[in-house]
């Protein structure tokens, strides 16, 4: 009963996924939550208030201007009653109204009036989800601290395939449990994390590097700190601000990163290797700037292998819980599983960097996370949302 005594106000807006709301109410109640349901006008075209009244055990509220309802639990009282407002499904239209700050019916009014955290489970056609107006609204809502849970990606009721599916009711229940948990997920856990690219010097002015921006690693550092972890971030050169409360150690090369990690790894419980470490470095670093010569059109560089930092952590006898990343352009799952075994990791987050708009240097990403005996997709989302989901997943599997 992870939600015992928790009060959840479930908002249902108009979308085909509203048929799952009844199941969601039951699963929330399984965990001990008290659930009250508020429906929009159009939600009632998809599921009847009677169904949701029957499963929640309370009359469904749907009107802002109903004297009888206001005489019972009025809208301000209802807004104050909730420990969490969850809107599932959240339609494109509802999110547009919320982004505009409208109070045009009971549910939108409650969202303005509640002091409780508000979470949305978006559900709509993939094209509607991708539309710039919807994305701008989502960004606005997220910037105001409204949480976005999902959407999932896959086949849709309309026959399309893509992002916009409402998260499964059980996943939404898990989010509620984490949101309302009294103890932060990683309270007191010491996390050591690598992020960003490395630079492998050729001479005093040149280096070999890659396109890693460090955004994913920095988002993980922030999410882990939010979840109560003590975070040390070993960072390659990036143009990002250190997340609040995070200790940052700056390095340039893979060898420096290796050294910075190995000297601190014994003081951590959890290690996440998010850095895009250069696999090879120039065999020798010229002391002076290498000059181009008139007689040579080609230049041959000899590279030597860098230490594999995460494999070195995985090989320690008393290794921390170790999470790696795999950025691949083909056969993502196969390579990820191979790395999980070969580098002795506990978990690996794989992303397909061949897809436009996600992965390296992008603001959004999608991951598939593998561990021994299981896997979970973390659908396309901004990197902070994704990092929070990843931290929640790690917290569920991490055993000190
Ligand atoms: O083998 P590959 O580079 O694809 O593995 C990626 C994972 O290994 C990431 O977690 C990355 O941070 C880590 N890694 C490392 N040291 C290296 C190469 C990769 O820690 N030299």
PDB file of C-alpha atoms in Angstrom, residues 102-347:
ATOM      1  CA  UNK A 102      -7.491  29.354 -18.637  1.00  0.00           C
ATOM      2  CA  UNK A 103     -10.091  28.588 -15.996  1.00  0.00           C
ATOM      3  CA  UNK A 104     -12.910  27.801 -18.386  1.00  0.00           C
ATOM      4  CA  UNK A 105     -14.182  24.668 -16.683  1.00  0.00           C
ATOM      5  CA  UNK A 106     -13.756  22.849 -13.410  1.00  0.00           C
ATOM      6  CA  UNK A 107     -10.602  20.884 -14.269  1.00  0.00           C
ATOM      7  CA  UNK A 108      -8.616  23.840 -15.661  1.00  0.00           C
ATOM      8  CA  UNK A 109      -9.727  25.960 -12.698  1.00  0.00           C
ATOM      9  CA  UNK A 110      -8.553  23.304 -10.248  1.00  0.00           C
ATOM     10  CA  UNK A 111      -5.143  23.250 -11.932  1.00  0.00           C
ATOM     11  CA  UNK A 112      -4.775  26.980 -11.238  1.00  0.00           C
ATOM     12  CA  UNK A 113      -6.162  26.746  -7.724  1.00  0.00           C
ATOM     13  CA  UNK A 114      -4.266  23.757  -6.383  1.00  0.00           C
ATOM     14  CA  UNK A 115      -1.112  24.053  -4.305  1.00  0.00           C
ATOM     15  CA  UNK A 116      -0.415  20.356  -5.028  1.00  0.00           C
ATOM     16  CA  UNK A 117       1.960  19.108  -7.724  1.00  0.00           C
ATOM     17  CA  UNK A 118       0.259  18.631 -11.087  1.00  0.00           C
ATOM     18  CA  UNK A 119       1.217  15.804 -13.454  1.00  0.00           C
ATOM     19  CA  UNK A 120      -0.009  15.174 -16.966  1.00  0.00           C
ATOM     20  CA  UNK A 121      -0.165  11.921 -18.908  1.00  0.00           C
ATOM     21  CA  UNK A 122      -0.409  13.209 -22.485  1.00  0.00           C
ATOM     22  CA  UNK A 123      -2.445  11.120 -24.921  1.00  0.00           C
ATOM     23  CA  UNK A 124      -3.128  12.050 -28.506  1.00  0.00           C
ATOM     24  CA  UNK A 125      -2.457  11.260 -32.129  1.00  0.00           C
ATOM     25  CA  UNK A 126       1.282  11.261 -32.918  1.00  0.00           C
ATOM     26  CA  UNK A 127       0.977  14.118 -35.408  1.00  0.00           C
ATOM     27  CA  UNK A 128      -0.912  16.224 -32.878  1.00  0.00           C
ATOM     28  CA  UNK A 129       1.781  15.426 -30.310  1.00  0.00           C
ATOM     29  CA  UNK A 130       4.569  16.429 -32.701  1.00  0.00           C
ATOM     30  CA  UNK A 131       2.813  19.637 -33.735  1.00  0.00           C
ATOM     31  CA  UNK A 132       4.847  22.707 -32.853  1.00  0.00           C
ATOM     32  CA  UNK A 133       1.922  24.238 -30.948  1.00  0.00           C
ATOM     33  CA  UNK A 134       1.571  21.162 -28.732  1.00  0.00           C
ATOM     34  CA  UNK A 135       5.329  20.976 -28.173  1.00  0.00           C
ATOM     35  CA  UNK A 136       5.431  24.665 -27.237  1.00  0.00           C
ATOM     36  CA  UNK A 137       2.573  24.135 -24.773  1.00  0.00           C
ATOM     37  CA  UNK A 138       4.352  21.149 -23.243  1.00  0.00           C
ATOM     38  CA  UNK A 139       7.488  23.216 -22.847  1.00  0.00           C
ATOM     39  CA  UNK A 140       5.562  26.047 -21.202  1.00  0.00           C
ATOM     40  CA  UNK A 141       3.869  23.651 -18.803  1.00  0.00           C
ATOM     41  CA  UNK A 142       7.137  21.877 -17.971  1.00  0.00           C
ATOM     42  CA  UNK A 143       8.851  25.221 -17.336  1.00  0.00           C
ATOM     43  CA  UNK A 144       6.135  25.972 -14.766  1.00  0.00           C
ATOM     44  CA  UNK A 145       6.956  22.774 -12.894  1.00  0.00           C
ATOM     45  CA  UNK A 146       4.105  20.690 -14.252  1.00  0.00           C
ATOM     46  CA  UNK A 147       5.286  17.131 -14.620  1.00  0.00           C
ATOM     47  CA  UNK A 148       4.899  15.264 -17.868  1.00  0.00           C
ATOM     48  CA  UNK A 149       4.614  11.506 -17.513  1.00  0.00           C
ATOM     49  CA  UNK A 150       4.963   9.969 -20.946  1.00  0.00           C
ATOM     50  CA  UNK A 151       3.704   9.727 -23.589  1.00  0.00           C
ATOM     51  CA  UNK A 152       4.642   6.273 -24.700  1.00  0.00           C
ATOM     52  CA  UNK A 153       5.304   5.449 -28.305  1.00  0.00           C
ATOM     53  CA  UNK A 154       3.695   2.729 -30.375  1.00  0.00           C
ATOM     54  CA  UNK A 155       0.545   1.855 -32.277  1.00  0.00           C
ATOM     55  CA  UNK A 156      -2.357   4.223 -31.749  1.00  0.00           C
ATOM     56  CA  UNK A 157      -6.133   3.813 -31.741  1.00  0.00           C
ATOM     57  CA  UNK A 158      -6.312   5.765 -35.020  1.00  0.00           C
ATOM     58  CA  UNK A 159      -3.939   3.323 -36.720  1.00  0.00           C
ATOM     59  CA  UNK A 160      -0.870   5.615 -36.637  1.00  0.00           C
ATOM     60  CA  UNK A 161       2.391   4.606 -35.051  1.00  0.00           C
ATOM     61  CA  UNK A 162       4.445   7.065 -33.008  1.00  0.00           C
ATOM     62  CA  UNK A 163       4.618   9.035 -29.752  1.00  0.00           C
ATOM     63  CA  UNK A 164       1.339   9.965 -28.062  1.00  0.00           C
ATOM     64  CA  UNK A 165       0.122   6.855 -26.299  1.00  0.00           C
ATOM     65  CA  UNK A 166      -0.898   7.354 -22.691  1.00  0.00           C
ATOM     66  CA  UNK A 167       1.419   5.549 -20.274  1.00  0.00           C
ATOM     67  CA  UNK A 168       0.093   2.276 -19.000  1.00  0.00           C
ATOM     68  CA  UNK A 169      -2.007   2.697 -15.779  1.00  0.00           C
ATOM     69  CA  UNK A 170       0.535   0.684 -13.766  1.00  0.00           C
ATOM     70  CA  UNK A 171       3.356   2.960 -14.902  1.00  0.00           C
ATOM     71  CA  UNK A 172       1.301   5.971 -13.887  1.00  0.00           C
ATOM     72  CA  UNK A 173       0.717   4.397 -10.471  1.00  0.00           C
ATOM     73  CA  UNK A 174       4.490   3.931 -10.149  1.00  0.00           C
ATOM     74  CA  UNK A 175       5.027   7.617 -10.949  1.00  0.00           C
ATOM     75  CA  UNK A 176       2.437   8.558  -8.301  1.00  0.00           C
ATOM     76  CA  UNK A 177       4.208   6.353  -5.747  1.00  0.00           C
ATOM     77  CA  UNK A 178       7.515   8.017  -6.472  1.00  0.00           C
ATOM     78  CA  UNK A 179       6.047  11.498  -6.497  1.00  0.00           C
ATOM     79  CA  UNK A 180       4.341  11.002  -3.163  1.00  0.00           C
ATOM     80  CA  UNK A 181       7.015   8.888  -1.467  1.00  0.00           C
ATOM     81  CA  UNK A 182       8.035  10.554   1.761  1.00  0.00           C
ATOM     82  CA  UNK A 183      11.652   9.404   1.446  1.00  0.00           C
ATOM     83  CA  UNK A 184      13.532  10.680  -1.636  1.00  0.00           C
ATOM     84  CA  UNK A 185      14.413   7.813  -3.978  1.00  0.00           C
ATOM     85  CA  UNK A 186      18.177   8.012  -3.610  1.00  0.00           C
ATOM     86  CA  UNK A 187      18.399   9.595  -0.154  1.00  0.00           C
ATOM     87  CA  UNK A 188      22.003   9.442   1.051  1.00  0.00           C
ATOM     88  CA  UNK A 189      23.237   7.421  -1.953  1.00  0.00           C
ATOM     89  CA  UNK A 190      26.694   8.529  -3.135  1.00  0.00           C
ATOM     90  CA  UNK A 191      26.711   8.806  -6.911  1.00  0.00           C
ATOM     91  CA  UNK A 192      29.814   9.195  -9.074  1.00  0.00           C
ATOM     92  CA  UNK A 193      28.985  10.140 -12.630  1.00  0.00           C
ATOM     93  CA  UNK A 194      30.942  10.861 -15.819  1.00  0.00           C
ATOM     94  CA  UNK A 195      29.579  13.181 -18.485  1.00  0.00           C
ATOM     95  CA  UNK A 196      30.546  15.016 -21.641  1.00  0.00           C
ATOM     96  CA  UNK A 197      33.219  14.256 -24.215  1.00  0.00           C
ATOM     97  CA  UNK A 198      36.944  13.852 -23.672  1.00  0.00           C
ATOM     98  CA  UNK A 199      39.625  15.712 -25.607  1.00  0.00           C
ATOM     99  CA  UNK A 200      42.705  13.859 -26.742  1.00  0.00           C
ATOM    100  CA  UNK A 201      45.516  16.279 -27.461  1.00  0.00           C
ATOM    101  CA  UNK A 202      47.532  16.073 -30.669  1.00  0.00           C
ATOM    102  CA  UNK A 203      49.654  19.095 -29.939  1.00  0.00           C
ATOM    103  CA  UNK A 204      49.273  22.209 -27.776  1.00  0.00           C
ATOM    104  CA  UNK A 205      46.403  23.559 -29.918  1.00  0.00           C
ATOM    105  CA  UNK A 206      44.640  20.539 -31.460  1.00  0.00           C
ATOM    106  CA  UNK A 207      42.681  17.596 -30.167  1.00  0.00           C
ATOM    107  CA  UNK A 208      40.454  14.687 -31.180  1.00  0.00           C
ATOM    108  CA  UNK A 209      36.987  14.707 -29.629  1.00  0.00           C
ATOM    109  CA  UNK A 210      33.309  13.989 -30.384  1.00  0.00           C
ATOM    110  CA  UNK A 211      29.916  15.726 -30.465  1.00  0.00           C
ATOM    111  CA  UNK A 212      28.819  14.885 -26.922  1.00  0.00           C
ATOM    112  CA  UNK A 213      27.290  17.981 -25.300  1.00  0.00           C
ATOM    113  CA  UNK A 214      27.106  16.527 -21.775  1.00  0.00           C
ATOM    114  CA  UNK A 215      23.378  17.400 -21.599  1.00  0.00           C
ATOM    115  CA  UNK A 216      22.243  13.869 -20.718  1.00  0.00           C
ATOM    116  CA  UNK A 217      24.871  13.431 -17.995  1.00  0.00           C
ATOM    117  CA  UNK A 218      24.143  16.854 -16.502  1.00  0.00           C
ATOM    118  CA  UNK A 219      20.412  16.087 -16.515  1.00  0.00           C
ATOM    119  CA  UNK A 220      21.132  12.837 -14.668  1.00  0.00           C
ATOM    120  CA  UNK A 221      23.267  14.704 -12.127  1.00  0.00           C
ATOM    121  CA  UNK A 222      20.390  17.130 -11.538  1.00  0.00           C
ATOM    122  CA  UNK A 223      17.750  14.401 -11.303  1.00  0.00           C
ATOM    123  CA  UNK A 224      19.889  12.342  -8.917  1.00  0.00           C
ATOM    124  CA  UNK A 225      20.452  15.376  -6.694  1.00  0.00           C
ATOM    125  CA  UNK A 226      16.702  16.071  -6.697  1.00  0.00           C
ATOM    126  CA  UNK A 227      16.256  12.437  -5.635  1.00  0.00           C
ATOM    127  CA  UNK A 228      18.488  12.999  -2.604  1.00  0.00           C
ATOM    128  CA  UNK A 229      21.802  11.570  -3.860  1.00  0.00           C
ATOM    129  CA  UNK A 230      25.209  13.091  -3.076  1.00  0.00           C
ATOM    130  CA  UNK A 231      26.492  13.661  -6.592  1.00  0.00           C
ATOM    131  CA  UNK A 232      30.066  13.977  -7.858  1.00  0.00           C
ATOM    132  CA  UNK A 233      30.185  14.772 -11.549  1.00  0.00           C
ATOM    133  CA  UNK A 234      33.421  14.096 -13.406  1.00  0.00           C
ATOM    134  CA  UNK A 235      32.975  16.212 -16.478  1.00  0.00           C
ATOM    135  CA  UNK A 236      34.749  16.538 -19.784  1.00  0.00           C
ATOM    136  CA  UNK A 237      34.801  20.005 -21.384  1.00  0.00           C
ATOM    137  CA  UNK A 238      31.196  21.196 -21.876  1.00  0.00           C
ATOM    138  CA  UNK A 239      29.369  24.526 -21.977  1.00  0.00           C
ATOM    139  CA  UNK A 240      26.903  23.727 -19.204  1.00  0.00           C
ATOM    140  CA  UNK A 241      26.302  25.121 -15.723  1.00  0.00           C
ATOM    141  CA  UNK A 242      26.870  22.802 -12.780  1.00  0.00           C
ATOM    142  CA  UNK A 243      23.483  21.655 -11.431  1.00  0.00           C
ATOM    143  CA  UNK A 244      22.747  23.005  -7.923  1.00  0.00           C
ATOM    144  CA  UNK A 245      24.198  20.936  -5.091  1.00  0.00           C
ATOM    145  CA  UNK A 246      26.437  18.864  -7.373  1.00  0.00           C
ATOM    146  CA  UNK A 247      30.222  18.600  -6.880  1.00  0.00           C
ATOM    147  CA  UNK A 248      31.980  18.927 -10.222  1.00  0.00           C
ATOM    148  CA  UNK A 249      35.460  17.736 -11.137  1.00  0.00           C
ATOM    149  CA  UNK A 250      36.668  19.022 -14.506  1.00  0.00           C
ATOM    150  CA  UNK A 251      38.890  16.886 -16.703  1.00  0.00           C
ATOM    151  CA  UNK A 252      39.958  16.993 -20.346  1.00  0.00           C
ATOM    152  CA  UNK A 253      41.321  13.648 -21.488  1.00  0.00           C
ATOM    153  CA  UNK A 254      40.185  10.051 -21.027  1.00  0.00           C
ATOM    154  CA  UNK A 255      43.260   9.342 -18.924  1.00  0.00           C
ATOM    155  CA  UNK A 256      42.428  12.244 -16.611  1.00  0.00           C
ATOM    156  CA  UNK A 257      38.818  11.067 -16.410  1.00  0.00           C
ATOM    157  CA  UNK A 258      40.000   7.549 -15.610  1.00  0.00           C
ATOM    158  CA  UNK A 259      42.241   8.863 -12.865  1.00  0.00           C
ATOM    159  CA  UNK A 260      39.518  11.131 -11.436  1.00  0.00           C
ATOM    160  CA  UNK A 261      37.070   8.212 -11.334  1.00  0.00           C
ATOM    161  CA  UNK A 262      39.410   5.557  -9.943  1.00  0.00           C
ATOM    162  CA  UNK A 263      40.553   7.834  -7.116  1.00  0.00           C
ATOM    163  CA  UNK A 264      36.931   8.428  -6.046  1.00  0.00           C
ATOM    164  CA  UNK A 265      35.128   5.208  -6.914  1.00  0.00           C
ATOM    165  CA  UNK A 266      35.727   3.629  -3.502  1.00  0.00           C
ATOM    166  CA  UNK A 267      33.650   6.361  -1.931  1.00  0.00           C
ATOM    167  CA  UNK A 268      30.577   5.807  -4.065  1.00  0.00           C
ATOM    168  CA  UNK A 269      27.581   3.457  -3.992  1.00  0.00           C
ATOM    169  CA  UNK A 270      26.445   4.065  -7.529  1.00  0.00           C
ATOM    170  CA  UNK A 271      28.477   4.767 -10.663  1.00  0.00           C
ATOM    171  CA  UNK A 272      26.975   6.031 -13.924  1.00  0.00           C
ATOM    172  CA  UNK A 273      29.193   6.278 -16.992  1.00  0.00           C
ATOM    173  CA  UNK A 274      27.493   8.764 -19.258  1.00  0.00           C
ATOM    174  CA  UNK A 275      30.620  10.290 -20.789  1.00  0.00           C
ATOM    175  CA  UNK A 276      31.445   9.762 -24.437  1.00  0.00           C
ATOM    176  CA  UNK A 277      35.018   8.769 -23.718  1.00  0.00           C
ATOM    177  CA  UNK A 278      37.329   8.781 -26.735  1.00  0.00           C
ATOM    178  CA  UNK A 279      38.300   5.182 -27.411  1.00  0.00           C
ATOM    179  CA  UNK A 280      41.756   6.136 -28.730  1.00  0.00           C
ATOM    180  CA  UNK A 281      44.241   8.939 -28.195  1.00  0.00           C
ATOM    181  CA  UNK A 282      47.269  10.037 -30.211  1.00  0.00           C
ATOM    182  CA  UNK A 283      50.254   7.860 -29.316  1.00  0.00           C
ATOM    183  CA  UNK A 284      52.331  10.948 -28.781  1.00  0.00           C
ATOM    184  CA  UNK A 285      51.456  14.546 -28.109  1.00  0.00           C
ATOM    185  CA  UNK A 286      53.709  16.915 -30.046  1.00  0.00           C
ATOM    186  CA  UNK A 287      55.340  19.451 -27.786  1.00  0.00           C
ATOM    187  CA  UNK A 288      55.029  22.181 -30.385  1.00  0.00           C
ATOM    188  CA  UNK A 289      52.244  22.906 -32.843  1.00  0.00           C
ATOM    189  CA  UNK A 290      52.486  20.419 -35.733  1.00  0.00           C
ATOM    190  CA  UNK A 291      53.394  22.289 -38.916  1.00  0.00           C
ATOM    191  CA  UNK A 292      52.020  21.434 -42.305  1.00  0.00           C
ATOM    192  CA  UNK A 293      54.761  20.625 -44.766  1.00  0.00           C
ATOM    193  CA  UNK A 294      54.846  21.399 -48.453  1.00  0.00           C
ATOM    194  CA  UNK A 295      55.912  17.947 -49.577  1.00  0.00           C
ATOM    195  CA  UNK A 296      53.321  15.810 -47.723  1.00  0.00           C
ATOM    196  CA  UNK A 297      49.627  15.694 -48.722  1.00  0.00           C
ATOM    197  CA  UNK A 298      48.923  13.015 -46.147  1.00  0.00           C
ATOM    198  CA  UNK A 299      49.529  12.820 -42.474  1.00  0.00           C
ATOM    199  CA  UNK A 300      49.415   9.573 -40.540  1.00  0.00           C
ATOM    200  CA  UNK A 301      48.466   9.561 -36.901  1.00  0.00           C
ATOM    201  CA  UNK A 302      49.108   6.622 -34.642  1.00  0.00           C
ATOM    202  CA  UNK A 303      46.442   6.173 -31.998  1.00  0.00           C
ATOM    203  CA  UNK A 304      46.552   4.033 -28.889  1.00  0.00           C
ATOM    204  CA  UNK A 305      43.653   2.695 -26.877  1.00  0.00           C
ATOM    205  CA  UNK A 306      42.368   4.650 -23.909  1.00  0.00           C
ATOM    206  CA  UNK A 307      41.486   2.940 -20.638  1.00  0.00           C
ATOM    207  CA  UNK A 308      37.868   1.777 -20.551  1.00  0.00           C
ATOM    208  CA  UNK A 309      36.751   3.591 -17.415  1.00  0.00           C
ATOM    209  CA  UNK A 310      33.463   1.854 -16.809  1.00  0.00           C
ATOM    210  CA  UNK A 311      34.975  -1.585 -17.470  1.00  0.00           C
ATOM    211  CA  UNK A 312      37.641  -0.756 -14.871  1.00  0.00           C
ATOM    212  CA  UNK A 313      34.879   0.123 -12.392  1.00  0.00           C
ATOM    213  CA  UNK A 314      32.963  -3.055 -13.314  1.00  0.00           C
ATOM    214  CA  UNK A 315      36.084  -5.140 -12.661  1.00  0.00           C
ATOM    215  CA  UNK A 316      36.522  -3.929  -9.070  1.00  0.00           C
ATOM    216  CA  UNK A 317      35.862  -6.634  -6.479  1.00  0.00           C
ATOM    217  CA  UNK A 318      33.669  -4.303  -4.418  1.00  0.00           C
ATOM    218  CA  UNK A 319      32.223  -2.449  -7.371  1.00  0.00           C
ATOM    219  CA  UNK A 320      29.395   0.049  -6.943  1.00  0.00           C
ATOM    220  CA  UNK A 321      26.067  -0.499  -8.727  1.00  0.00           C
ATOM    221  CA  UNK A 322      27.241   0.364 -12.233  1.00  0.00           C
ATOM    222  CA  UNK A 323      25.163   1.881 -15.011  1.00  0.00           C
ATOM    223  CA  UNK A 324      26.534   2.409 -18.503  1.00  0.00           C
ATOM    224  CA  UNK A 325      25.350   3.998 -21.701  1.00  0.00           C
ATOM    225  CA  UNK A 326      25.484   2.688 -25.236  1.00  0.00           C
ATOM    226  CA  UNK A 327      25.159   5.065 -28.155  1.00  0.00           C
ATOM    227  CA  UNK A 328      24.723   3.036 -31.304  1.00  0.00           C
ATOM    228  CA  UNK A 329      23.633   3.587 -34.858  1.00  0.00           C
ATOM    229  CA  UNK A 330      22.689  -0.050 -35.634  1.00  0.00           C
ATOM    230  CA  UNK A 331      21.724  -3.205 -33.690  1.00  0.00           C
ATOM    231  CA  UNK A 332      21.220  -1.153 -30.534  1.00  0.00           C
ATOM    232  CA  UNK A 333      19.874  -3.973 -28.359  1.00  0.00           C
ATOM    233  CA  UNK A 334      22.516  -6.504 -29.346  1.00  0.00           C
ATOM    234  CA  UNK A 335      25.432  -4.145 -28.674  1.00  0.00           C
ATOM    235  CA  UNK A 336      23.882  -2.936 -25.422  1.00  0.00           C
ATOM    236  CA  UNK A 337      23.457  -6.470 -24.072  1.00  0.00           C
ATOM    237  CA  UNK A 338      26.977  -7.341 -25.138  1.00  0.00           C
ATOM    238  CA  UNK A 339      28.323  -4.320 -23.216  1.00  0.00           C
ATOM    239  CA  UNK A 340      26.212  -5.130 -20.155  1.00  0.00           C
ATOM    240  CA  UNK A 341      27.918  -8.530 -19.934  1.00  0.00           C
ATOM    241  CA  UNK A 342      31.414  -7.641 -21.141  1.00  0.00           C
ATOM    242  CA  UNK A 343      31.872  -4.548 -18.948  1.00  0.00           C
ATOM    243  CA  UNK A 344      30.178  -6.235 -15.958  1.00  0.00           C
ATOM    244  CA  UNK A 345      27.501  -3.559 -15.669  1.00  0.00           C
ATOM    245  CA  UNK A 346      24.301  -3.810 -13.648  1.00  0.00           C
ATOM    246  CA  UNK A 347      22.294  -1.726 -16.076  1.00  0.00           C
TER     247      UNK A 347
END
